[in-house]
mmCIF file of C-alpha atoms and ligand atoms in Angstrom:
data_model
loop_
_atom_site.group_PDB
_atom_site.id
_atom_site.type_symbol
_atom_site.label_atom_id
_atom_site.label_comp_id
_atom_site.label_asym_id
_atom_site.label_seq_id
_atom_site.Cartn_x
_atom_site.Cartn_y
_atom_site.Cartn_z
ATOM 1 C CA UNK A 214 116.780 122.030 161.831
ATOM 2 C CA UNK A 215 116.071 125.352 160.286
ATOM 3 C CA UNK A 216 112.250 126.705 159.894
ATOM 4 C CA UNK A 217 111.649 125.429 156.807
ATOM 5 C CA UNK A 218 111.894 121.611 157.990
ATOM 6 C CA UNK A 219 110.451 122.180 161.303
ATOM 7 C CA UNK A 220 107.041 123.171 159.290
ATOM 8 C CA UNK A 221 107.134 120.348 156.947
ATOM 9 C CA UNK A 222 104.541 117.510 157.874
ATOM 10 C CA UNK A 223 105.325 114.116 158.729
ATOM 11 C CA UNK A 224 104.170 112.810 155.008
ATOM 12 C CA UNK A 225 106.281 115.209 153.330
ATOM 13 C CA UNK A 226 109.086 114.651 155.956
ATOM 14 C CA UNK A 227 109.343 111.169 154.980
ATOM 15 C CA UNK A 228 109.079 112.461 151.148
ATOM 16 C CA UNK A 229 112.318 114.245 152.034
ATOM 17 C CA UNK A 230 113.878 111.709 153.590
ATOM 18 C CA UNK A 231 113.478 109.263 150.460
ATOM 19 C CA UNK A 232 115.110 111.408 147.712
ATOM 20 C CA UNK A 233 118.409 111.258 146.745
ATOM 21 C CA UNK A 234 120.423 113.140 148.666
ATOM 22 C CA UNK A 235 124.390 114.633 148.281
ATOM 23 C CA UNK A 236 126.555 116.407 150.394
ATOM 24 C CA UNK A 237 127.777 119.967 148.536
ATOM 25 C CA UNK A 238 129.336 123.018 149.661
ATOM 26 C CA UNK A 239 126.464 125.097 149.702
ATOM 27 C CA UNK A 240 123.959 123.603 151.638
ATOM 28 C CA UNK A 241 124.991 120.470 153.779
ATOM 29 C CA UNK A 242 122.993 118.140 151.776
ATOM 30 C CA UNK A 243 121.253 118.627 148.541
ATOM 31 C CA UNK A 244 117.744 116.597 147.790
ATOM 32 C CA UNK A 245 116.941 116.072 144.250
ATOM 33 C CA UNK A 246 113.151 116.547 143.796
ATOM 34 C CA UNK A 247 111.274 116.330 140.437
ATOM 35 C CA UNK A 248 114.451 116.313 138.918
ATOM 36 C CA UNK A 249 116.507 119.563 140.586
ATOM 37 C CA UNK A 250 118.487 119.642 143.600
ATOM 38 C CA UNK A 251 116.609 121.633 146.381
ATOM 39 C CA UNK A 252 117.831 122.184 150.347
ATOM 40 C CA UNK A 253 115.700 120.706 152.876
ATOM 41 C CA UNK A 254 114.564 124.719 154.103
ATOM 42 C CA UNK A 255 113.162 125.373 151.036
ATOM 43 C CA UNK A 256 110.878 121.976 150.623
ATOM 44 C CA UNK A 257 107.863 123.736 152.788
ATOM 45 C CA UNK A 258 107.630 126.582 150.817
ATOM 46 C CA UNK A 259 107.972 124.375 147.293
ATOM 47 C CA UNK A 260 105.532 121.923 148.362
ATOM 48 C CA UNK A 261 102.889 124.537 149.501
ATOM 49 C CA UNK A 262 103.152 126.732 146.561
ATOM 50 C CA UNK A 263 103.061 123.619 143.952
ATOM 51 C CA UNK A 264 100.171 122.744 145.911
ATOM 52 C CA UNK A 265 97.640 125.539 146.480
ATOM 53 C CA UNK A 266 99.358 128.177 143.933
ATOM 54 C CA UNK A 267 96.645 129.899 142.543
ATOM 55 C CA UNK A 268 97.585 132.205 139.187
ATOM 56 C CA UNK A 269 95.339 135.082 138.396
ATOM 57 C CA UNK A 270 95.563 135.571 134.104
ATOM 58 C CA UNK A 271 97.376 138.889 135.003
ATOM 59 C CA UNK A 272 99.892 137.840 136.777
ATOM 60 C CA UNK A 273 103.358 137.989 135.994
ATOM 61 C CA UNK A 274 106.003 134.782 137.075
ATOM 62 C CA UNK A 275 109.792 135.928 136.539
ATOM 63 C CA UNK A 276 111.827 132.754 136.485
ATOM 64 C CA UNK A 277 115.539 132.656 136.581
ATOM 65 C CA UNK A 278 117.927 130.297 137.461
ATOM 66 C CA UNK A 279 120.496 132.058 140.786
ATOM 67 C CA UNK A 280 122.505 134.167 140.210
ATOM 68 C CA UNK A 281 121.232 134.954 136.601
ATOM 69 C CA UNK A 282 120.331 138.905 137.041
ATOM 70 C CA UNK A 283 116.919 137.741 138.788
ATOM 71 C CA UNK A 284 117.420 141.208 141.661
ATOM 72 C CA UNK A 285 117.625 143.641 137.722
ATOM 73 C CA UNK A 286 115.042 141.473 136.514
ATOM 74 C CA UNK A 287 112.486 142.581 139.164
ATOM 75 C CA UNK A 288 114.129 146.068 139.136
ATOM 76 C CA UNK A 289 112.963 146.078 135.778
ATOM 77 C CA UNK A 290 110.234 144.576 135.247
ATOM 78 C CA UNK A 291 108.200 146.273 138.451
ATOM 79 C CA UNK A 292 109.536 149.644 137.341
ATOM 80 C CA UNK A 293 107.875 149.081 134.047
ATOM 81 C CA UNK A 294 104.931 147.409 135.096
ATOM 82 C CA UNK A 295 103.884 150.386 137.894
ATOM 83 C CA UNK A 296 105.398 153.375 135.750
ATOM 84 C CA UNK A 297 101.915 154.844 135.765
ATOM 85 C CA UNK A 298 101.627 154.929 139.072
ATOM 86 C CA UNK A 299 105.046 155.770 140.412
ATOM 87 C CA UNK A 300 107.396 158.303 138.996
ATOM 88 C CA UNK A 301 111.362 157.110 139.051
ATOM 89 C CA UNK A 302 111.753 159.831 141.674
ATOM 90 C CA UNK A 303 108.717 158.220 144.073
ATOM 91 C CA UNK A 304 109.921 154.699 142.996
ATOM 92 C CA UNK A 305 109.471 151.931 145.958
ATOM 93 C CA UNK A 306 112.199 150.640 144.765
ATOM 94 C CA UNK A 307 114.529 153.729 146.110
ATOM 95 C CA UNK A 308 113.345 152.419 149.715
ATOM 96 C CA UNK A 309 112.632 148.820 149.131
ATOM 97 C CA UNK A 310 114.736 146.000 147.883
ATOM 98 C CA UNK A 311 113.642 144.682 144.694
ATOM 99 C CA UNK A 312 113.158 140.894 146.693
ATOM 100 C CA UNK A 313 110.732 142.750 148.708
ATOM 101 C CA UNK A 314 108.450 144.119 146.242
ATOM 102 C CA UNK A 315 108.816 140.740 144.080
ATOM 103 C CA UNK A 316 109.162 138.078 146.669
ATOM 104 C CA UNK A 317 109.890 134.418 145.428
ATOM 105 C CA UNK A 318 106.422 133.087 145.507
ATOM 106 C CA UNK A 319 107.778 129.433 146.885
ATOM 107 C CA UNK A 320 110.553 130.240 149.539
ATOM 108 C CA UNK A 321 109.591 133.653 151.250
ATOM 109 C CA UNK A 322 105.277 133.741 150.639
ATOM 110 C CA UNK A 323 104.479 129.897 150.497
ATOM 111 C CA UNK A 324 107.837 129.369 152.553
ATOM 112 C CA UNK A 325 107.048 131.670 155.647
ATOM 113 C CA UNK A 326 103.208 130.951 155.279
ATOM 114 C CA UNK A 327 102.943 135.161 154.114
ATOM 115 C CA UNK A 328 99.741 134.447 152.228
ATOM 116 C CA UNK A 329 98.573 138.037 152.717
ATOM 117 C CA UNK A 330 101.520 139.487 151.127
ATOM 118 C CA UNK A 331 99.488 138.231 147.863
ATOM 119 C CA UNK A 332 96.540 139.812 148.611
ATOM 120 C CA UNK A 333 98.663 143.148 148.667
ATOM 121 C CA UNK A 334 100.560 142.911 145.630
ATOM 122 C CA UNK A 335 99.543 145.453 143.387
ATOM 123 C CA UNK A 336 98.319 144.216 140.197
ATOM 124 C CA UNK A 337 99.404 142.808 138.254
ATOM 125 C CA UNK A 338 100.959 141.055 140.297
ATOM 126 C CA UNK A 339 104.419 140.324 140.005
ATOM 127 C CA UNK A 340 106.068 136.860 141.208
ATOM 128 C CA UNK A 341 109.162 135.202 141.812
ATOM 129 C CA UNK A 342 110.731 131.808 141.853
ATOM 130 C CA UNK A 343 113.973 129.508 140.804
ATOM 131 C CA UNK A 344 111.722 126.162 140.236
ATOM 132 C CA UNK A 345 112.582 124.288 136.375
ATOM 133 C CA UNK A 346 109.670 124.949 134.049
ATOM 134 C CA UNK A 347 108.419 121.363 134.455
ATOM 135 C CA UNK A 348 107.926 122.165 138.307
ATOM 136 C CA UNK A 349 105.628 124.759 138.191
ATOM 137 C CA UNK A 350 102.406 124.710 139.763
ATOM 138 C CA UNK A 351 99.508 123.753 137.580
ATOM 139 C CA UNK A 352 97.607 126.799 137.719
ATOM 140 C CA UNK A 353 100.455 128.898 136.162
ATOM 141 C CA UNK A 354 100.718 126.868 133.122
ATOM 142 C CA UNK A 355 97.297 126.352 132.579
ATOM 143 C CA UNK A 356 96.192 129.930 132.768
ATOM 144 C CA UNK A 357 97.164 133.098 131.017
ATOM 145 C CA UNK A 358 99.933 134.726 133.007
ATOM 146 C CA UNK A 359 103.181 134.937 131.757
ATOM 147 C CA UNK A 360 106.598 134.051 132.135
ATOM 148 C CA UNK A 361 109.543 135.813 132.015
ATOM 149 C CA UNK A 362 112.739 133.756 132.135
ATOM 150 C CA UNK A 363 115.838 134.910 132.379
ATOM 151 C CA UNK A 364 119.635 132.855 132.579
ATOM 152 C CA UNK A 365 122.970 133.622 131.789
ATOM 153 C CA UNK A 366 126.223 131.797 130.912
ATOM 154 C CA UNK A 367 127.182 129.308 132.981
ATOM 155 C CA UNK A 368 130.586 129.920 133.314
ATOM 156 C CA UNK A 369 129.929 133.574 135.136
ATOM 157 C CA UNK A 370 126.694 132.012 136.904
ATOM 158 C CA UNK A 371 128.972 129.550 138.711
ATOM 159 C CA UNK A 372 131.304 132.736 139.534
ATOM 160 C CA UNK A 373 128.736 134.497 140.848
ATOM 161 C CA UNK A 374 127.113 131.486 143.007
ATOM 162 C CA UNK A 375 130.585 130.757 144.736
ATOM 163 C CA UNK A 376 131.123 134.183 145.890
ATOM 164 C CA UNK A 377 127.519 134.721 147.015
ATOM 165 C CA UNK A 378 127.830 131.626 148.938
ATOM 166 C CA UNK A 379 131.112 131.938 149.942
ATOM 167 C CA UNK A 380 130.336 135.751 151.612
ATOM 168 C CA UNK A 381 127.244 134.004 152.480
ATOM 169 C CA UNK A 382 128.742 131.633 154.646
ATOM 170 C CA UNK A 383 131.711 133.856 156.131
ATOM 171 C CA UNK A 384 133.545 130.482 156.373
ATOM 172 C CA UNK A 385 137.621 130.918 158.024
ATOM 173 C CA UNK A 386 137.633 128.579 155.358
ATOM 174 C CA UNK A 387 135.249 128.244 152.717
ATOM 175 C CA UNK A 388 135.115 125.970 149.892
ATOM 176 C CA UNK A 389 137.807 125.868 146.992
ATOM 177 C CA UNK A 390 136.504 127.152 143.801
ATOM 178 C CA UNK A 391 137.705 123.650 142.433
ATOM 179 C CA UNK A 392 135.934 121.599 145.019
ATOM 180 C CA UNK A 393 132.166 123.891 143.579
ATOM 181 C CA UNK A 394 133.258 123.140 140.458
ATOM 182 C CA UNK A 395 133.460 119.519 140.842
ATOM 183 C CA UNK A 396 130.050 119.485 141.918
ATOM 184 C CA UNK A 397 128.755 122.150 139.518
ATOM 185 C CA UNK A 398 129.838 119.913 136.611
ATOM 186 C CA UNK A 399 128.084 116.863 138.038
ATOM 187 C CA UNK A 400 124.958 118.746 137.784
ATOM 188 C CA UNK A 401 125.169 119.382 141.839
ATOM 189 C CA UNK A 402 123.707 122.783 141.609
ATOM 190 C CA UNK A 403 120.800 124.704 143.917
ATOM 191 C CA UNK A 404 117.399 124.265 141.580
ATOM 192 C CA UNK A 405 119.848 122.378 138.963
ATOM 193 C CA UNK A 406 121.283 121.693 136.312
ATOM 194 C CA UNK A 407 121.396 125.069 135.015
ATOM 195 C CA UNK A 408 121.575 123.022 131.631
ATOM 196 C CA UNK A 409 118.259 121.332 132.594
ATOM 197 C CA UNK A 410 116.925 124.358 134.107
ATOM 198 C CA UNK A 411 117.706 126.615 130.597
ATOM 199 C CA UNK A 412 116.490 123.980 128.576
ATOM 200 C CA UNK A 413 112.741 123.823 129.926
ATOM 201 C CA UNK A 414 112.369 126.831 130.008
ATOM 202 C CA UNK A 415 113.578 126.941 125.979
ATOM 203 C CA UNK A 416 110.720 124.783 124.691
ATOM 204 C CA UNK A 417 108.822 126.406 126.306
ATOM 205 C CA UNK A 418 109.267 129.783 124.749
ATOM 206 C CA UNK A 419 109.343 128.148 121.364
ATOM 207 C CA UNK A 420 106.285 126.484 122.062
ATOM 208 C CA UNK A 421 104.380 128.820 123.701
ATOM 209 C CA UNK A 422 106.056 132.078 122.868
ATOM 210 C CA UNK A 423 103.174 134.150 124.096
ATOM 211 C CA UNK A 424 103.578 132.768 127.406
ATOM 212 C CA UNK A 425 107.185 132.544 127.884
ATOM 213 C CA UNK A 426 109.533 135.297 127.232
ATOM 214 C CA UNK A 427 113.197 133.876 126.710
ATOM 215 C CA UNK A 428 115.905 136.003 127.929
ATOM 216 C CA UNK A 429 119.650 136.057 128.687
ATOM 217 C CA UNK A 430 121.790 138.244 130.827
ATOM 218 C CA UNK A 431 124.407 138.876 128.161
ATOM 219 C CA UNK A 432 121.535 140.016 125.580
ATOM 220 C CA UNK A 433 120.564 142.497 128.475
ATOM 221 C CA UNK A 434 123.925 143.915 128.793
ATOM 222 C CA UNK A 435 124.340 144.455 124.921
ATOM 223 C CA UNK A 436 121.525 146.570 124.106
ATOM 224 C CA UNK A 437 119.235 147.062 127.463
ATOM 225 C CA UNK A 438 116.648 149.670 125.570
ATOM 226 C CA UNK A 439 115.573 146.744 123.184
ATOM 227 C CA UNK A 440 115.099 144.220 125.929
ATOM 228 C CA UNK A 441 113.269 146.891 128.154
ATOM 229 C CA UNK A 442 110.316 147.836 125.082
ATOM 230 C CA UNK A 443 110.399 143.738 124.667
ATOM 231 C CA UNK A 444 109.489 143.325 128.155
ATOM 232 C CA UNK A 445 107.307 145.966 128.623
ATOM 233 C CA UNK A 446 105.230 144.739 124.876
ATOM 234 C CA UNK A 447 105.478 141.159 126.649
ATOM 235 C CA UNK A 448 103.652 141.450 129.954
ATOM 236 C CA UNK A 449 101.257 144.140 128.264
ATOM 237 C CA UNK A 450 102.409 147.718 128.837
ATOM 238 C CA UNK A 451 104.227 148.736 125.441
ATOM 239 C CA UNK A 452 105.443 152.011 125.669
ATOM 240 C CA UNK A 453 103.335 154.866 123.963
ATOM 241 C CA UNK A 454 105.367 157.137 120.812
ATOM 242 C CA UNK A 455 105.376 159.759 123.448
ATOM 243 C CA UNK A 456 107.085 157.913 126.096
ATOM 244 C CA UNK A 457 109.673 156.720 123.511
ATOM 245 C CA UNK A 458 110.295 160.058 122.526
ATOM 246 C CA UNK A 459 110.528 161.597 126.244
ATOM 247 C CA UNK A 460 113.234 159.305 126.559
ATOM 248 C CA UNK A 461 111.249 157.177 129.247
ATOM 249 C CA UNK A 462 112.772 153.718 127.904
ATOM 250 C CA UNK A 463 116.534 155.457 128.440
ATOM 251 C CA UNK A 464 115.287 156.486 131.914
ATOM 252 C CA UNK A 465 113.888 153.245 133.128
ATOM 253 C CA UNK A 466 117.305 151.689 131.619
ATOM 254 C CA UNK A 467 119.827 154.279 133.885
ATOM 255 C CA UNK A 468 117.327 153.764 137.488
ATOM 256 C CA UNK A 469 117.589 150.163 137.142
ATOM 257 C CA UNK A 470 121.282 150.162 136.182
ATOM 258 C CA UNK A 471 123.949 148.139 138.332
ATOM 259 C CA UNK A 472 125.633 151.473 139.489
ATOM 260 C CA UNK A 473 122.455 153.017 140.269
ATOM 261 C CA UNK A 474 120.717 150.391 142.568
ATOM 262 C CA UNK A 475 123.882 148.724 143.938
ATOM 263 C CA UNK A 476 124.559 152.532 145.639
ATOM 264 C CA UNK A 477 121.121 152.886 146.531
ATOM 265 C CA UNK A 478 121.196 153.184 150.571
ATOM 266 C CA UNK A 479 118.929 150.474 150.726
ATOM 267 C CA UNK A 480 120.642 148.205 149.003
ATOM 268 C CA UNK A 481 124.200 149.443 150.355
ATOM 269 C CA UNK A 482 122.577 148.330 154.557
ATOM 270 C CA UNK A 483 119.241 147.208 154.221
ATOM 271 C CA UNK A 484 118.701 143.296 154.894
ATOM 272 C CA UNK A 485 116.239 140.963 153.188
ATOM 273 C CA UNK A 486 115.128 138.107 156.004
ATOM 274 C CA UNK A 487 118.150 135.560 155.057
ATOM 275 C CA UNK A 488 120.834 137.950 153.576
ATOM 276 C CA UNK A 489 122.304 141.739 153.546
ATOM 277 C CA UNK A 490 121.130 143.398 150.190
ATOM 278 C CA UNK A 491 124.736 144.263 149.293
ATOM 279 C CA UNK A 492 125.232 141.011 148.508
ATOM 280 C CA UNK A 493 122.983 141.087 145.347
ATOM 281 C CA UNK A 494 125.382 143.351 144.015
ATOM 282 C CA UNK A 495 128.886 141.896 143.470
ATOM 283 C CA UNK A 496 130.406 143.373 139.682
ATOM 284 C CA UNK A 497 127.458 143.219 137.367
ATOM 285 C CA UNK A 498 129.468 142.039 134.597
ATOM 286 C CA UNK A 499 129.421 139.735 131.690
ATOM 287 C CA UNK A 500 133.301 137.715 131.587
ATOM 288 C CA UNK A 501 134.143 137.882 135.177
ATOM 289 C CA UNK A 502 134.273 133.657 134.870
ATOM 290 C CA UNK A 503 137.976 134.414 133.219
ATOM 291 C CA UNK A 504 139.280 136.232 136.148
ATOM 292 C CA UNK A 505 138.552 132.806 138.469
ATOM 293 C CA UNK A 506 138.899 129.748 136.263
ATOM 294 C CA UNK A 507 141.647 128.507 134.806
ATOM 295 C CA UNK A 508 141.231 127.709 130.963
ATOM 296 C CA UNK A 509 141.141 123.565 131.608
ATOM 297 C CA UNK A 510 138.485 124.294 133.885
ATOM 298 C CA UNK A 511 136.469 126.813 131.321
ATOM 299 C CA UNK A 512 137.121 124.329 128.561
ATOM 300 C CA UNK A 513 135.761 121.351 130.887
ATOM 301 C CA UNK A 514 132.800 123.722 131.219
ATOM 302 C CA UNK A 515 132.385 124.716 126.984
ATOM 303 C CA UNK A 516 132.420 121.139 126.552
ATOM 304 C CA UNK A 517 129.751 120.203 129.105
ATOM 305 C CA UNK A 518 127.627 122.864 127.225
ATOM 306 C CA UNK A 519 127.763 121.574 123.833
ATOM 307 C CA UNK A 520 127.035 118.227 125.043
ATOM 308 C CA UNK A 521 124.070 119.545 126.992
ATOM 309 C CA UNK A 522 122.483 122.439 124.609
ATOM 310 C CA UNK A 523 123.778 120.602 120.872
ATOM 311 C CA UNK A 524 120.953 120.227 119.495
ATOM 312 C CA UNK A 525 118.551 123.222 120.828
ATOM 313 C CA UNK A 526 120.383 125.996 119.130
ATOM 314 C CA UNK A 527 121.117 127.500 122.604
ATOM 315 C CA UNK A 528 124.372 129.277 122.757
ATOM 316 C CA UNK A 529 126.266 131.107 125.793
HETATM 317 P P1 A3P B 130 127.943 139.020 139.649
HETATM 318 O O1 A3P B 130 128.140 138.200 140.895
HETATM 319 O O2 A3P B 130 128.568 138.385 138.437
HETATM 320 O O3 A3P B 130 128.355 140.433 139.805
HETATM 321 P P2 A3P B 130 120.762 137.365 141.113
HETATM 322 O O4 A3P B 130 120.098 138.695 141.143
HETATM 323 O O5 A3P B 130 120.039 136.362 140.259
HETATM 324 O O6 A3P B 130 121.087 136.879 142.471
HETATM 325 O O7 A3P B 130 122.132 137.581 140.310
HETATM 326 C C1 A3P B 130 123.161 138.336 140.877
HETATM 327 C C2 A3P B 130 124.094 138.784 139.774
HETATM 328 O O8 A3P B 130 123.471 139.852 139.051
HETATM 329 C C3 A3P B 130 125.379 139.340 140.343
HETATM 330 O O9 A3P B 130 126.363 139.061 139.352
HETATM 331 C C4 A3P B 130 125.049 140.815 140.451
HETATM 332 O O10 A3P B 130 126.168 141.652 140.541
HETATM 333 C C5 A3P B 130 124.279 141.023 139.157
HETATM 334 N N1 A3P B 130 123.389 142.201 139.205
HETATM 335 C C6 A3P B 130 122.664 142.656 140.246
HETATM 336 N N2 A3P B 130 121.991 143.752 139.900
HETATM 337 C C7 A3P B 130 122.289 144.027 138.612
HETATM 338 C C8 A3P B 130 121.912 145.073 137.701
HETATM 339 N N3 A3P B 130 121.093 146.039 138.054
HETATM 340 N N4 A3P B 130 122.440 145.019 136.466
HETATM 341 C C9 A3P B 130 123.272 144.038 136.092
HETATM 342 N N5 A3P B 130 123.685 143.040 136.905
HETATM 343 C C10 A3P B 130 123.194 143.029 138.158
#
């Protein structure tokens, strides 16, 4: 039994116990809760957050599904959010992982009972988690913080996943890319489907666009200045003229870049609780899905996602 379950209650033991549950590759069984597939570790920290989450109106809730760009997400976003009070050369984030200074709210505050770690965020205060849009706690969606979301293709998301596990899990013999896939396209995913996941998040951007900022990885990687003023306009710190033309936007863009935090020292040997930094940082490309699956696979995949996103627009 890992942590997580040993701190669950008996109630929400038994809760556990009745979901559906499958074996995957990942984790030895997945539970589907509220709709998503969750390990049994991460139910204490889910349950408590959903439970006694309490969001300020400044705070800011970055949402992502794994392995979507959530570690340049926070990069970005806290570098933005605390540019008036650090410089890029006095940045935290040259000495502190980016999961450190924006923990997940659920699995690492709620999950290792660190409630004073959000009494010391500065503010506003910046948040974490992986949980679908319909699983958020009440006080999130019924006050005024915001969302960011942010997803990316499924194809390279699955990539990504496989190898994090996979180096994860320093298996002799870890899973066959074909046997994840299997149970990717099922829907067998960590906090999925991604398709679900994507989707909830969608309506709610287009319903409530002031509250939930829709992003993709891809868009990121095409033209990072736009998405960086969009962001910064979003959660309420536009950039002045003057910072504009000092060239501030193009700064924030380079510090956060793949290149410059995946060399960082910290990130090169440091080690978050569960996992070595490094391992946030694999190639930071959009396309690396055609260097692992074979076309039948990708094509299984393009059909899966025109079944699933048709009619809302959504393309990868
Ligand atoms: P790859 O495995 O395709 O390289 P997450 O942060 O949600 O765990 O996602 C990890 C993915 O984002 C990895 O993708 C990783 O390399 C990439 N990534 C990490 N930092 C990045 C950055 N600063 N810019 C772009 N991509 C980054």
């Amino acid at each position: 039994n890992s942590a997580g379950e040993k701190q669950l209650s008996k109630e929400d033991q038994e809760l556990v116990l009745s979901l559906p549950r499958v074996k995957n590759w990942d984790y030895p069984f997945l539970y589907q809760y509220q709709g998503f597939w969750c390990a049994s570790e991460f139910f204490h920290g889910i349950l408590s957050f959903q439970r006694h989450f309490q969001a300020k109106d400044t705070d800011i809730l970055l949402a992502t599904f794994p392995k979507s760009g959530t570690t340049w997400l926070k990069s970005l976003t806290y570098t933005i959010a605390n540019r008036s009070r650090y410089t890029l050369e006095n940045s935290p984030l040259l000495t502190t992982a980016s999961h450190d200074l924006v923990p997940f709210t659920d699995l690492e505050i709620y999950g290792k009972n660190k409630f004073s770690t959000l009494e010391h965020l500065l503010t506003p205060r910046i948040l974490a988690t992986h949980l679908p849009y319909a699983s958020l706690p009440h006080s999130i969606i019924n006050s005024n913080c915001r969302i960011v979301y942010l997803c990316r293709n499924p194809l390279d998301q699955f990539v990504s996943y496989w190898h994090f596990i996979s180096k994860l899990q320093q298996a002799a013999d870890p899973v066959s890319i074909d046997e994840a896939f299997e149970m990717f396209c099922q829907g067998v995913q960590l906090f999925g489907p991604i398709w679900d996941h994507v989707l909830g998040y969608w309506k709610a951007s287009l319903e409530k666009s002031n509250k939930v900022l829709f992003l993709k990885y891809e868009d990121l990687k095409e033209d990072i200045i736009y998405y960086i003023k969009k962001l910064a306009d979003f959660i309420g710190c536009p950039f002045t003229n003057e910072e504009d033309a000092q060239g501030v936007i193009q700064e924030i863009s380079k510090f956060c870049s793949f290149d410059n935090m995946k060399n960082l020292q910290v990130n090169q040997t440091g080690k978050l609780a569960w996992v070595e930094n490094k391992l946030f940082f694999r190639k930071g490309k959009v396309g690396d899905w055609t260097n692992h699956l074979t076309p039948s696979m990708s094509k299984r995949l393009d059909n899966l996602m025109e079944e699933k996103f048709g009619e809302s627009g959504l393309r990868f």
